């Protein structure tokens, strides 16, 4: 028998939560289908650090944090971040502690192909991702790489970035490098993370890298090119790798749930969904391809009225249309029609749309998270999932991000646990009641990291990271233990998180009274068995 005292902490958690009679089970059958997969996610810029290691070149985020540091709320940067470049073994260990089936991370374009172009591959970059992938697989954890999580090589930005139509080819070439190096060990690839954030916030409002304020024209050029980039990478995989590796590819789109503020706003809410999701889906999942017709028409009419010669939304050629679902979800908005003009500079997935004068707001009953954009409405996730199925058919869906932001210090993060429990209950209902084919769920994030312009003050981690120490120690939060027990049970019918025995605070020391308590419980059960 495994001696009680030689158990490490995680064995202990497994052990304690397997003492069924001691835990209070949640009511109802909230077990997920067999084979359902559980993961957690990070992104290269947010965790890796080592921003100028070896040949790595600067990305657009390196430039923003160094040259426009005042735009980062706590004036921090990602130069070291979680130091995952050096601490990847610890990251794998954490994934293991949680019992994950897969780990979603991203590849830094600037680390693998520092030129931006695929004529030179970095040995160092190649080794780093090989180590990570092999290390995960050695523990039975599937790697789920994202090719682009917002860190464009600055060199390509200087050449126009996502507004240069050639970027689609540059991306496909980079994708080919990644497929050929790592594709033999990857089942699920994510091409581009949240194009809506890249284009609306990066090229529309100019709030994130590359800080371009071009809501009328630049934003739509970005959207078209990013969709073509996805399509081209998809075709590269299909033509050159599918036979051998048989993996799957998807964009990871961001879905805020939008509903009408009142019944009369219902049409505006559906138009919003076409703008916010349809622009990133229609080309891939509809029969006819191209842009959603209602959106295309709207922008074309506005453009004509404004005196443009052609629509601000560039059309797809027939050839482009002939080219090809991952879900990121956090928050909801109520859509409200406005009589007054909504300025272009106040348009974003979180605030409104100037093309048809609507604002996106909260409802009084939706609680706020730590970030301004974060409103909690668990039913929103189920609504997104059923909307996708109704509109674009019955596809396999993986939830590639979902999570809750809080201040860094909170270790006993009951609010986050509730967030996970409530959102996951909605996922369960989408599967069992609505028949949506959701096959996996990914918690954002495995650990605290740099939350883009919000710096290190808004944290999503299952593990807390101490950024004041060079070693960047990671400590499991209470939510890590909750998530681990859900993963293990493949079910939300697990003891309430407060019943799971936790280590309090940043240290992993057991207090002596806790030790005695656990010991007594152990003796008690052994006697019973
Ligand atoms: C996702 O974005 C990202 O994929 C992930 O990297 C991120 O850490 C996570 O979710 C949590 O945010 O520029 O002032 O509008 C979700 C959307 C993108 C919303 C960044 C907040 C910046 C605030 N988030 N955005 S602002």
mmCIF file of N, CA, C and O and ligand atoms in Angstrom, residues 46 149-150 193-194 197 201 207-208 254 328 330 350 372-373 401 444 451-454 460, ligand 1:
data_model
loop_
_atom_site.group_PDB
_atom_site.id
_atom_site.type_symbol
_atom_site.label_atom_id
_atom_site.label_comp_id
_atom_site.label_asym_id
_atom_site.label_seq_id
_atom_site.Cartn_x
_atom_site.Cartn_y
_atom_site.Cartn_z
ATOM 1 N N UNK A 46 2.517 35.701 -23.539
ATOM 2 C CA UNK A 46 2.058 35.884 -22.166
ATOM 3 C C UNK A 46 2.868 35.100 -21.132
ATOM 4 O O UNK A 46 2.841 35.442 -19.955
ATOM 5 N N UNK A 149 -0.879 33.665 -31.793
ATOM 6 C CA UNK A 149 -1.588 34.267 -30.665
ATOM 7 C C UNK A 149 -1.041 35.692 -30.498
ATOM 8 O O UNK A 149 -0.411 36.018 -29.498
ATOM 9 N N UNK A 150 -1.202 36.492 -31.560
ATOM 10 C CA UNK A 150 -1.052 37.947 -31.523
ATOM 11 C C UNK A 150 0.364 38.511 -31.610
ATOM 12 O O UNK A 150 0.554 39.710 -31.468
ATOM 13 N N UNK A 193 -5.580 32.843 -33.164
ATOM 14 C CA UNK A 193 -6.392 33.083 -31.986
ATOM 15 C C UNK A 193 -7.157 34.403 -32.097
ATOM 16 O O UNK A 193 -6.558 35.462 -32.263
ATOM 17 N N UNK A 194 -8.471 34.326 -32.019
ATOM 18 C CA UNK A 194 -9.349 35.499 -31.932
ATOM 19 C C UNK A 194 -9.037 36.587 -32.958
ATOM 20 O O UNK A 194 -8.634 37.705 -32.591
ATOM 21 N N UNK A 197 -10.175 40.101 -32.113
ATOM 22 C CA UNK A 197 -9.375 40.949 -31.227
ATOM 23 C C UNK A 197 -8.211 41.558 -32.002
ATOM 24 O O UNK A 197 -7.887 42.745 -31.836
ATOM 25 N N UNK A 201 -9.394 45.365 -32.195
ATOM 26 C CA UNK A 201 -8.646 46.117 -31.184
ATOM 27 C C UNK A 201 -7.278 46.561 -31.687
ATOM 28 O O UNK A 201 -6.792 47.622 -31.317
ATOM 29 N N UNK A 207 -6.030 49.752 -29.636
ATOM 30 C CA UNK A 207 -5.780 49.610 -28.194
ATOM 31 C C UNK A 207 -4.708 48.574 -27.878
ATOM 32 O O UNK A 207 -4.157 48.553 -26.789
ATOM 33 N N UNK A 208 -4.485 47.658 -28.800
ATOM 34 C CA UNK A 208 -3.466 46.622 -28.590
ATOM 35 C C UNK A 208 -2.556 46.627 -29.818
ATOM 36 O O UNK A 208 -2.850 47.295 -30.816
ATOM 37 N N UNK A 254 -13.505 34.345 -30.941
ATOM 38 C CA UNK A 254 -13.954 34.876 -29.651
ATOM 39 C C UNK A 254 -15.452 35.164 -29.739
ATOM 40 O O UNK A 254 -15.889 35.869 -30.640
ATOM 41 N N UNK A 328 -13.676 30.521 -28.049
ATOM 42 C CA UNK A 328 -13.212 31.219 -26.851
ATOM 43 C C UNK A 328 -14.384 32.020 -26.316
ATOM 44 O O UNK A 328 -14.976 32.800 -27.062
ATOM 45 N N UNK A 330 -15.956 34.278 -22.794
ATOM 46 C CA UNK A 330 -15.819 34.785 -21.425
ATOM 47 C C UNK A 330 -17.058 35.527 -20.937
ATOM 48 O O UNK A 330 -17.383 35.486 -19.766
ATOM 49 N N UNK A 350 -16.805 44.854 -27.259
ATOM 50 C CA UNK A 350 -17.318 45.037 -25.905
ATOM 51 C C UNK A 350 -18.155 46.305 -25.731
ATOM 52 O O UNK A 350 -18.811 46.478 -24.719
ATOM 53 N N UNK A 372 -12.730 45.610 -17.030
ATOM 54 C CA UNK A 372 -13.926 46.356 -17.434
ATOM 55 C C UNK A 372 -14.776 45.565 -18.429
ATOM 56 O O UNK A 372 -15.975 45.726 -18.505
ATOM 57 N N UNK A 373 -14.138 44.720 -19.237
ATOM 58 C CA UNK A 373 -14.863 44.045 -20.320
ATOM 59 C C UNK A 373 -15.551 42.773 -19.855
ATOM 60 O O UNK A 373 -16.243 42.116 -20.613
ATOM 61 N N UNK A 401 -10.959 28.437 -24.782
ATOM 62 C CA UNK A 401 -10.661 29.337 -23.662
ATOM 63 C C UNK A 401 -11.944 29.660 -22.928
ATOM 64 O O UNK A 401 -12.970 29.942 -23.547
ATOM 65 N N UNK A 444 -8.797 28.882 -19.288
ATOM 66 C CA UNK A 444 -7.811 29.963 -19.384
ATOM 67 C C UNK A 444 -7.682 30.537 -17.993
ATOM 68 O O UNK A 444 -8.667 31.033 -17.462
ATOM 69 N N UNK A 451 -1.390 39.881 -18.917
ATOM 70 C CA UNK A 451 -2.704 40.025 -19.533
ATOM 71 C C UNK A 451 -2.686 41.244 -20.476
ATOM 72 O O UNK A 451 -3.404 42.209 -20.297
ATOM 73 N N UNK A 452 -1.790 41.175 -21.454
ATOM 74 C CA UNK A 452 -1.680 42.192 -22.498
ATOM 75 C C UNK A 452 -1.617 43.595 -21.878
ATOM 76 O O UNK A 452 -0.834 43.803 -20.962
ATOM 77 N N UNK A 453 -2.484 44.523 -22.356
ATOM 78 C CA UNK A 453 -2.375 45.889 -21.834
ATOM 79 C C UNK A 453 -2.748 45.990 -20.358
ATOM 80 O O UNK A 453 -2.484 47.004 -19.719
ATOM 81 N N UNK A 454 -3.373 44.960 -19.805
ATOM 82 C CA UNK A 454 -3.709 45.021 -18.382
ATOM 83 C C UNK A 454 -2.541 44.596 -17.483
ATOM 84 O O UNK A 454 -2.651 44.628 -16.258
ATOM 85 N N UNK A 460 -5.705 35.283 -14.416
ATOM 86 C CA UNK A 460 -6.634 34.210 -14.757
ATOM 87 C C UNK A 460 -6.141 32.838 -14.303
ATOM 88 O O UNK A 460 -6.764 31.830 -14.607
HETATM 89 C C1 LIG B 1 -8.472 36.116 -24.656
HETATM 90 O O1 LIG B 1 -8.936 37.355 -25.074
HETATM 91 C C2 LIG B 1 -7.060 35.901 -25.162
HETATM 92 O O2 LIG B 1 -7.020 34.872 -26.128
HETATM 93 C C3 LIG B 1 -6.062 35.639 -24.091
HETATM 94 O O3 LIG B 1 -4.780 35.808 -24.576
HETATM 95 C C4 LIG B 1 -6.370 36.514 -22.915
HETATM 96 O O4 LIG B 1 -5.394 36.449 -21.930
HETATM 97 C C5 LIG B 1 -7.693 36.083 -22.346
HETATM 98 O O5 LIG B 1 -8.672 35.964 -23.319
HETATM 99 C C6 LIG B 1 -8.196 36.993 -21.252
HETATM 100 O O6 LIG B 1 -8.422 38.270 -21.731
HETATM 101 O O7 LIG B 1 -7.627 46.461 -25.207
HETATM 102 O O8 LIG B 1 -8.625 47.527 -23.373
HETATM 103 O O9 LIG B 1 -9.975 46.295 -24.939
HETATM 104 C C7 LIG B 1 -10.223 37.710 -24.631
HETATM 105 C C8 LIG B 1 -10.503 39.151 -24.862
HETATM 106 C C9 LIG B 1 -8.566 40.483 -25.114
HETATM 107 C C10 LIG B 1 -10.348 41.139 -23.663
HETATM 108 C C11 LIG B 1 -7.738 41.629 -24.580
HETATM 109 C C12 LIG B 1 -9.500 42.261 -23.149
HETATM 110 C C13 LIG B 1 -7.771 43.833 -23.831
HETATM 111 C C14 LIG B 1 -8.533 44.979 -23.231
HETATM 112 N N1 LIG B 1 -9.585 40.051 -24.177
HETATM 113 N N2 LIG B 1 -8.602 42.699 -24.157
HETATM 114 S S1 LIG B 1 -8.699 46.395 -24.276
#
